[in-house]
Amino acid sequence: MYNDKNAQTIVDYIQNFTRKNSLFMLAYGTGCGAIELPATLTSRYDAERLGVRGAATPRQADLLLITGYLSTKTLKRVIRVYEQMQDPKYVIGFGSCTINGGMYWDSYNTIKLLDKYIPVDVYINGCMPRPESVISGFQELKRLIAAGKADGAKKYKENLEWYRENQKKVLKNWPLVEYNW
Amino acid sequence: MNSLILLLILMFGGALFAFILNKFVPALRDIFVVLLMLGVSYLFFSTGISNRLNFDVLGIHMQWGFTSASYLFGIIVVVLGSLALIYSTAYMKGKDRLGYFYMNFLFSIGAMLGILMSRDLISLFFFWEIMTWSSYFIVIYSGNDVDRRGLKYMIFSAIGAYSMLMAIVIVNSFIGSFLLEDVFASIFAIGSGYQIAIAILLMIGFGVKSAMMPLHVWAPRAYSESPMSYTAVFSGALSKMGVFGFALVLFNLVSTQNWLINEVVAWLAAITSVLATFYAVIQSDAKKLLAYSSIAQIGYIIIGLASNTYLGVMAGLFLAVLHAVFKSTLFMAVGAVERQVGTTDMTKISGLIRRMPWTFVATLISIIALAGLPPLGGFVGKWMLYEALITSGHYYLVIMVFLSSTAAFLYSYRILFGMFLGQEEPEFAHVKEAPLSMLIPMLILSGISVLSGSHPGFILEPIQSAMASFGFQSNLPHESWWELTVLFNTWGDKVALVNVLTSIVGVFLIALAFITIKGYKNQRYVTTKDISSSGEIIQPEDNMTFQIDFYKPFERAIWPLLKRKIDDYYTDFGKGLEALFDFVRRFYNGNGQFYAIYVMAFLALLLIAGTKYFGF
Amino acid sequence: MNTILIQILGALATILLAFIVGMFYGGAHRKVIARIQNRVGPPIYQNFIDVLKLYSKETSINHGVMQHMGPVFAITASITSLMFVPILTDGNWFSNLNFSGDLVFLVYMMVFGSLGMALGAGQTGNPNSAIGVTRGLSQMVGYEIPFVMAMVALMTQFHTTSITGMIAVQQQSGTWLMFSNPFAFMAAIMAMLGMFSYAPFDIVTAPAEVSSGPISEFGGKYLGMMMTSGSIFAFVKLALFVDIFMGGASNLVVLVIKTFALYMIPVLYGVISPRYRTEQAITYFWKWPLFFGFIAILYAAF
Ligand code: SF4
């Protein structure tokens, strides 16, 4: 049951409350930004007090964190992992590299805009973003969830054709598996 | 004609007839053996236990007839025999030398019935030998004696037979009769040294068949290499003849002063069960795993019998019946997998659950019964065994049993995972479910396992009368079997099986309904190739199943215990003997001169010794 | 009819109690870890939010019938064992099926769930799951033995195998069994470390080694049901230990105090420990705990 933007019933309210306060995060440590995550999760900044905790596998995760530049080779894995996650699921693009390529803007084997391949709910900019901004990114995502606006997964399902086309453009001769939730 | 004779004539005559029939009209063979076995079962059930047959052969008085104890084992034999023969008709289809196979199959069933009905030692020994030989012929059914497994079986059986014979001769020289009644009546009059000797000699004979340590060496290979339809009987019923013998010896030939014998037997059985379980855990072939597990399970049975308490003996006999039920189901299931897939090596098979669902169900139920989990029959037996040991003060023995049955969870899981769970491979996509005539016996037997878990009365009833014939007075209240659902130990603690069953089934159904209905529409099934593997995409031909060195860490932990197999001791003993004979052979080098020197030397020795000691 | 209704209501109340207490203890565990690492930590009710969220996940994926039934097996075992463990010593409250089974039964019932769960994990085909299961089963062989030794020692000492019998013994004599047979208590407590599978015995679900092991393919409602089952089961284990060694509890406040004190043992032992290898975990239980168990039986029998 996806949330009607205009009217949230009490059930929606509770669901969104639990969803926003319990984010199981799968940190896909692709780029250099991954080094900020330990600091975010451990004693100094302690993301667990906000309900964010690590998940070991995509099946258990709610939140996919792409930390930095994404080479095309890794992109297939990321798509696979994203599709294995279970609805509702959110993506955070972490660092300038996921927004416009960052310092890899003219690299031949990294993607420039993550949103063309998987739906991103929140971007955190910076190169690399400090833990404070990561946490503010989490808070922004929470705000979106509470408002029922973090519906990347729904967008992905609806515009699957478009996403697949983009993915195929960079992933040549790679058999894309059927979307299987 | 007396129905006992008719029973034996039908079995042995039918066996020969099956052999001849196979030569001329092979098409009728299967129907004939199944009908024969069903007829014999009918005859067996209509023969009461009061029927006695007395006759003289060569001046030796003999007596045949069932007691209520042997009747209990007889039920196991005929029920398993019939089901295994029905299973055989499909399992053995297309193999050659079927006349030979069925003849020996029927022979061994007939011999087992003969053992159970003989009330004197001579016919007991006679039928025992027929059973040994016919099972030996099936062990070497495939023609060549791989790894000399048949030879091993034969040697151990021969050792057993000789010691039994020796015991019989000793008994006869003291008592002057072969009749069991006379022997039981006057055994305690003879010296206690001889009593112990007789008991030990007989127990060696029976211990070989029940594969008790250190006489178990033949069992793993013999069980795993004979055709599975026979192994179901071999492990299910034939090994129970050893248990039956143990019961006879422990309850009738060992006086209560010799409690040490009981202790020693119980401890041997406990060590057997622990070590055999450990070996079963590290096997990777399903048949061998089950073979070791059979050895371990018979250990429990003998512990129960040797505990010599009411509850313990009841547990032993109950486990004997139940082991026959679930272990033969498991052997049948493994046989079904072998027939449909072509191998039982668990490192090669995986993911058959969708291909052979009914075989999986039968295996699952039998494994639950084997592991002794509530609410199935195995739990009832285990519970009685533990309570009997605890209440009778066998503190450390009960720890051994616990160790062995906890480690049994490991191989229980292994066999389910190895064959049925794990990734579903395209190379097994063609595998079909086993034919109906193989499934029906398995499912019937699993049904017994299920029913005995909450209403064990229908097995405990014949066990009680069997125990009465061993001299244990019943202390269970006499109820109809349907009502016997609460078990007590001697301290008054109890387990109410129906409450357990209702609780488990009730919670299970509610939780299942909840998890199925919740979000039913968005529930998806994915193949086993779609697993989270750090993003790597598994191709259909990649096999990701974890099968090799399955329990390696456990193996490392228990390694000091397994470093040296009992097998090796025998091999060393054999090698030592060979070296001795080699040494002796040096003297016989075929040179006449040397022989002359030996004779001279011997004469000289004789002369010296003679003058010194005898003075001539 | 009326009594059956009351029994069912009582059972539901017990389950609810076990769930709530177990969940709060789980939250407390996370809080304790956080405080020891000098963090603020999640709120103590965080586990409730997690479970609710898992149940509210929209899609759920399974690899077949056995995986679908795996969590059901687990929760069946938890709830059934809960029915057989006395919660309070006196009064008719929460006495569900306490008189229908004894300790031997309970030891087996507590294994039931992990084996059923293992079947579900096996069907996913994930190699990590199977590795996790083999680790768990191997570890179980390790800690069951000292635990059973402690139980056998108590059974022989007091000539009863039922839990209610043991509570009665303690009420009559006025001493807790942890003082009547301290060796049994030592063996059982060390076995309890393994039962809870917290560090250093968290080899089954080690996220860094086998990516959470048996549960690696479980998400959404399946994971939710397993968390539910896990917290109920934690309560069952604690209540069992309190009943046997600490004289039971006469009311809920005492129950909570005693169970919490007991719960802190594996938690505090865990937070300062790294993780064992599997064979180290097995042999750990076969050294001192086994020795204590051995002494306990000697002490009880002679
Ligand atoms: S944004 Fe900067 S820190 Fe992050 S991955 Fe790109 S280059 Fe590295």
Coordinates of N, CA, C and O in Angstrom, one line a residue, chain C residues 130-226:
Chain C
A130 N 24.2 -22.3 4.6 CA 24.6 -23.6 5.0 C 25.8 -23.6 5.9 O 25.8 -24.4 6.9
I131 N 26.7 -22.8 5.6 CA 27.9 -22.7 6.5 C 27.5 -22.3 7.9 O 27.9 -22.8 8.9
G132 N 26.6 -21.3 8.0 CA 26.1 -20.8 9.3 C 25.4 -21.9 10.0 O 25.6 -22.1 11.2
V133 N 24.6 -22.7 9.3 CA 23.9 -23.8 10.0 C 24.9 -24.8 10.5 O 24.8 -25.3 11.7
T134 N 25.9 -25.2 9.7 CA 26.8 -26.2 10.2 C 27.6 -25.7 11.5 O 27.8 -26.4 12.4
R135 N 27.9 -24.4 11.4 CA 28.5 -23.8 12.6 C 27.6 -23.9 13.8 O 28.0 -24.2 14.9
G136 N 26.3 -23.5 13.6 CA 25.4 -23.5 14.7 C 25.2 -24.9 15.3 O 25.2 -25.1 16.5
L137 N 25.1 -25.9 14.4 CA 24.8 -27.2 14.9 C 26.1 -27.7 15.7 O 26.0 -28.4 16.7
S138 N 27.2 -27.4 15.1 CA 28.5 -27.9 15.8 C 28.6 -27.3 17.2 O 28.9 -27.9 18.1
Q139 N 28.3 -26.0 17.2 CA 28.3 -25.3 18.5 C 27.3 -25.8 19.5 O 27.6 -25.9 20.7
M140 N 26.2 -26.2 18.9 CA 25.2 -26.8 19.8 C 25.7 -28.1 20.5 O 25.4 -28.3 21.7
V141 N 26.4 -28.9 19.7 CA 26.9 -30.1 20.3 C 27.9 -29.7 21.5 O 27.9 -30.4 22.5
G142 N 28.6 -28.6 21.3 CA 29.4 -28.1 22.3 C 28.7 -27.8 23.6 O 28.9 -28.3 24.6
Y143 N 27.7 -26.9 23.5 CA 27.2 -26.4 24.8 C 26.1 -27.2 25.4 O 25.7 -27.1 26.5
E144 N 25.4 -28.1 24.5 CA 24.4 -29.0 25.1 C 25.0 -29.9 26.2 O 24.3 -30.2 27.2
I145 N 26.2 -30.3 26.0 CA 26.7 -31.3 26.9 C 26.9 -30.8 28.3 O 26.4 -31.4 29.3
P146 N 27.6 -29.7 28.5 CA 27.7 -29.2 29.9 C 26.3 -28.8 30.5 O 26.1 -29.0 31.7
F147 N 25.4 -28.3 29.6 CA 24.1 -27.9 30.1 C 23.4 -29.2 30.6 O 22.8 -29.2 31.7
V148 N 23.4 -30.2 29.8 CA 22.7 -31.4 30.2 C 23.4 -32.0 31.4 O 22.7 -32.5 32.3
M149 N 24.7 -31.9 31.5 CA 25.4 -32.4 32.7 C 24.9 -31.7 34.0 O 24.6 -32.3 35.0
A150 N 24.7 -30.4 33.9 CA 24.2 -29.6 35.0 C 22.8 -30.1 35.3 O 22.5 -30.3 36.5
M151 N 22.0 -30.3 34.3 CA 20.6 -30.7 34.6 C 20.6 -32.1 35.2 O 19.8 -32.3 36.2
V152 N 21.4 -33.0 34.7 CA 21.4 -34.3 35.2 C 21.8 -34.3 36.7 O 21.3 -35.0 37.5
A153 N 22.8 -33.4 37.0 CA 23.3 -33.3 38.3 C 22.1 -32.9 39.3 O 21.9 -33.5 40.3
L154 N 21.4 -31.9 38.8 CA 20.3 -31.4 39.7 C 19.2 -32.5 39.8 O 18.6 -32.7 40.9
M155 N 18.9 -33.1 38.7 CA 17.9 -34.2 38.7 C 18.2 -35.3 39.7 O 17.4 -35.7 40.5
T156 N 19.5 -35.7 39.7 CA 19.9 -36.8 40.6 C 19.9 -36.3 42.0 O 19.6 -37.1 42.9
Q157 N 20.3 -35.1 42.2 CA 20.4 -34.6 43.5 C 19.0 -34.5 44.2 O 18.9 -34.8 45.4
F158 N 18.0 -34.1 43.4 CA 16.7 -33.8 44.0 C 15.6 -34.7 43.6 O 14.5 -34.5 43.9
H159 N 16.0 -35.8 42.9 CA 15.1 -36.8 42.5 C 13.8 -36.2 41.8 O 12.7 -36.6 42.2
T160 N 14.0 -35.3 40.9 CA 12.9 -34.9 40.1 C 13.4 -34.5 38.8 O 14.5 -34.0 38.7
T161 N 12.6 -34.7 37.7 CA 13.1 -34.2 36.5 C 12.2 -33.0 36.0 O 12.4 -32.5 34.9
S162 N 11.2 -32.6 36.8 CA 10.4 -31.6 36.3 C 10.8 -30.2 36.8 O 11.4 -30.2 37.9
I163 N 10.4 -29.2 36.1 CA 10.9 -27.9 36.6 C 10.1 -27.4 37.8 O 10.6 -26.9 38.7
T164 N 8.8 -27.8 37.8 CA 7.9 -27.4 38.9 C 8.5 -28.1 40.2 O 8.5 -27.6 41.3
G165 N 8.9 -29.4 40.0 CA 9.5 -30.1 41.1 C 10.7 -29.4 41.7 O 10.9 -29.2 42.9
M166 N 11.6 -28.8 40.7 CA 12.8 -28.1 41.2 C 12.4 -26.8 42.0 O 13.0 -26.5 43.0
I167 N 11.4 -26.2 41.5 CA 10.9 -24.9 42.2 C 10.4 -25.3 43.6 O 10.8 -24.7 44.5
A168 N 9.7 -26.4 43.6 CA 9.2 -26.8 44.9 C 10.3 -27.2 45.9 O 10.3 -26.8 47.0
V169 N 11.4 -27.8 45.4 CA 12.5 -28.1 46.2 C 13.1 -26.8 46.8 O 13.4 -26.7 48.0
Q170 N 13.2 -25.8 45.9 CA 13.8 -24.6 46.4 C 12.9 -23.9 47.4 O 13.4 -23.2 48.4
Q171 N 11.6 -24.0 47.2 CA 10.7 -23.3 48.1 C 10.7 -24.0 49.5 O 10.6 -23.3 50.5
Q172 N 10.9 -25.3 49.5 CA 10.9 -26.0 50.7 C 12.1 -25.7 51.5 O 12.1 -25.4 52.7
S173 N 13.3 -25.8 50.8 CA 14.5 -25.7 51.5 C 14.9 -24.2 51.7 O 15.7 -23.9 52.7
G174 N 14.4 -23.3 50.9 CA 14.7 -21.9 51.1 C 16.0 -21.5 50.5 O 16.4 -20.3 50.5
T175 N 16.8 -22.4 49.9 CA 18.0 -22.0 49.3 C 17.9 -22.2 47.8 O 17.2 -23.1 47.3
W176 N 18.5 -21.3 47.0 CA 18.4 -21.5 45.6 C 19.4 -22.6 45.2 O 20.4 -22.8 45.8
L177 N 19.0 -23.2 44.0 CA 19.8 -24.3 43.6 C 21.2 -23.9 43.2 O 22.1 -24.7 43.1
M178 N 21.4 -22.6 42.8 CA 22.7 -22.2 42.5 C 23.7 -22.2 43.7 O 24.9 -22.3 43.5
F179 N 23.1 -22.3 44.9 CA 23.9 -22.5 46.1 C 24.0 -23.9 46.5 O 24.9 -24.4 47.0
S180 N 22.9 -24.7 46.2 CA 22.9 -26.1 46.6 C 23.9 -26.9 45.7 O 24.5 -27.8 46.2
N181 N 24.0 -26.5 44.5 CA 25.0 -27.2 43.7 C 25.7 -26.2 42.8 O 25.4 -26.0 41.6
P182 N 26.7 -25.5 43.3 CA 27.3 -24.4 42.6 C 28.0 -24.8 41.3 O 28.1 -24.1 40.4
F183 N 28.5 -26.1 41.3 CA 29.2 -26.5 40.1 C 28.2 -26.6 39.0 O 28.6 -26.3 37.8
A184 N 27.0 -27.2 39.2 CA 26.0 -27.3 38.2 C 25.7 -25.9 37.6 O 25.6 -25.7 36.4
F185 N 25.6 -24.9 38.5 CA 25.3 -23.5 38.1 C 26.4 -23.0 37.2 O 26.2 -22.4 36.2
M186 N 27.7 -23.3 37.6 CA 28.8 -22.8 36.8 C 28.7 -23.4 35.4 O 28.8 -22.7 34.4
A187 N 28.5 -24.7 35.3 CA 28.5 -25.4 34.0 C 27.3 -24.8 33.2 O 27.5 -24.5 32.0
A188 N 26.2 -24.6 33.8 CA 25.0 -24.2 33.1 C 25.2 -22.8 32.6 O 24.8 -22.4 31.5
I189 N 25.8 -21.9 33.4 CA 26.0 -20.5 33.0 C 26.9 -20.5 31.8 O 26.7 -19.7 30.9
M190 N 28.0 -21.3 31.9 CA 28.9 -21.3 30.7 C 28.2 -21.8 29.5 O 28.5 -21.3 28.4
A191 N 27.4 -22.8 29.7 CA 26.6 -23.3 28.5 C 25.7 -22.2 28.0 O 25.4 -22.1 26.8
M192 N 25.2 -21.4 28.9 CA 24.2 -20.3 28.5 C 24.9 -19.3 27.6 O 24.2 -18.8 26.7
L193 N 26.2 -19.1 27.8 CA 26.9 -18.2 26.9 C 26.7 -18.6 25.5 O 26.5 -17.8 24.6
G194 N 26.9 -20.0 25.3 CA 26.7 -20.5 24.0 C 25.3 -20.5 23.5 O 25.0 -20.2 22.3
M195 N 24.4 -20.7 24.4 CA 22.9 -20.7 24.0 C 22.5 -19.4 23.5 O 21.7 -19.3 22.5
F196 N 23.0 -18.3 24.1 CA 22.6 -17.0 23.6 C 23.3 -16.5 22.3 O 22.8 -15.6 21.7
S197 N 24.3 -17.2 22.0 CA 25.1 -16.9 20.7 C 25.5 -15.5 20.6 O 25.5 -14.9 19.5
Y198 N 25.7 -14.8 21.7 CA 26.3 -13.5 21.7 C 27.8 -13.7 21.6 O 28.3 -14.8 21.8
A199 N 28.6 -12.6 21.3 CA 30.0 -12.7 21.2 C 30.5 -13.3 22.5 O 29.9 -13.0 23.6
P200 N 31.5 -14.1 22.6 CA 32.3 -14.5 21.4 C 31.8 -15.7 20.7 O 32.5 -16.3 19.9
F201 N 30.5 -16.1 20.9 CA 30.0 -17.3 20.3 C 29.0 -16.9 19.2 O 28.2 -17.7 18.8
D202 N 29.2 -15.7 18.6 CA 28.2 -15.4 17.5 C 28.7 -15.8 16.2 O 28.6 -15.1 15.2
I203 N 29.2 -17.1 16.2 CA 29.8 -17.6 14.9 C 28.7 -17.9 13.9 O 29.0 -18.0 12.7
V204 N 27.5 -18.1 14.4 CA 26.4 -18.5 13.4 C 26.0 -17.4 12.5 O 26.0 -17.6 11.3
T205 N 25.8 -16.2 13.1 CA 25.3 -15.1 12.3 C 26.4 -14.1 12.1 O 26.1 -12.9 11.8
A206 N 27.6 -14.5 12.2 CA 28.7 -13.5 12.0 C 28.6 -12.7 10.7 O 28.7 -13.3 9.6
P207 N 28.2 -11.4 10.8 CA 27.9 -10.7 9.6 C 29.2 -10.6 8.7 O 29.1 -10.5 7.5
A208 N 30.3 -10.4 9.3 CA 31.5 -10.2 8.5 C 32.1 -11.4 7.9 O 32.8 -11.4 6.9
E209 N 31.7 -12.6 8.4 CA 32.3 -13.8 7.8 C 31.3 -14.5 6.9 O 31.7 -14.9 5.8
V210 N 30.1 -14.7 7.3 CA 29.1 -15.5 6.5 C 27.9 -14.6 6.2 O 26.9 -15.2 5.9
S211 N 28.1 -13.3 6.2 CA 27.0 -12.4 5.9 C 25.7 -12.8 6.6 O 24.7 -13.1 5.9
S212 N 25.7 -12.9 7.9 CA 24.6 -13.2 8.8 C 24.0 -14.6 8.6 O 23.0 -15.0 9.1
G213 N 24.8 -15.5 7.9 CA 24.5 -16.9 8.0 C 23.1 -17.4 7.6 O 22.6 -17.0 6.6
P214 N 22.5 -18.2 8.5 CA 21.2 -18.8 8.1 C 20.2 -17.8 7.7 O 19.3 -18.1 6.9
I215 N 20.2 -16.6 8.2 CA 19.1 -15.6 7.9 C 19.5 -14.8 6.7 O 18.8 -13.8 6.5
S216 N 20.5 -15.1 6.0 CA 21.0 -14.2 5.0 C 20.0 -14.0 3.8 O 20.0 -13.0 3.1
E217 N 19.1 -15.0 3.6 CA 18.1 -14.8 2.6 C 16.7 -14.5 3.1 O 15.7 -14.5 2.4
F218 N 16.6 -14.2 4.4 CA 15.3 -13.9 5.0 C 15.1 -12.4 5.1 O 16.0 -11.7 5.7
G219 N 14.0 -11.9 4.6 CA 13.8 -10.5 4.8 C 12.3 -10.2 5.0 O 11.5 -11.2 5.0
G220 N 12.0 -9.0 5.3 CA 10.6 -8.7 5.5 C 9.9 -9.5 6.6 O 10.5 -9.6 7.7
K221 N 8.7 -10.0 6.3 CA 8.0 -10.7 7.3 C 8.7 -11.9 7.9 O 8.5 -12.2 9.0
Y222 N 9.5 -12.6 7.0 CA 10.2 -13.7 7.5 C 11.2 -13.3 8.6 O 11.2 -13.9 9.7
L223 N 12.0 -12.3 8.3 CA 12.9 -11.8 9.3 C 12.2 -11.3 10.6 O 12.6 -11.5 11.7
G224 N 11.0 -10.6 10.3 CA 10.3 -10.1 11.5 C 9.8 -11.3 12.4 O 9.9 -11.2 13.6
M225 N 9.3 -12.3 11.7 CA 8.9 -13.5 12.6 C 10.0 -14.1 13.3 O 9.9 -14.5 14.5
M226 N 11.2 -14.1 12.7 CA 12.3 -14.7 13.4 C 12.8 -13.8 14.5 O 13.3 -14.3 15.6

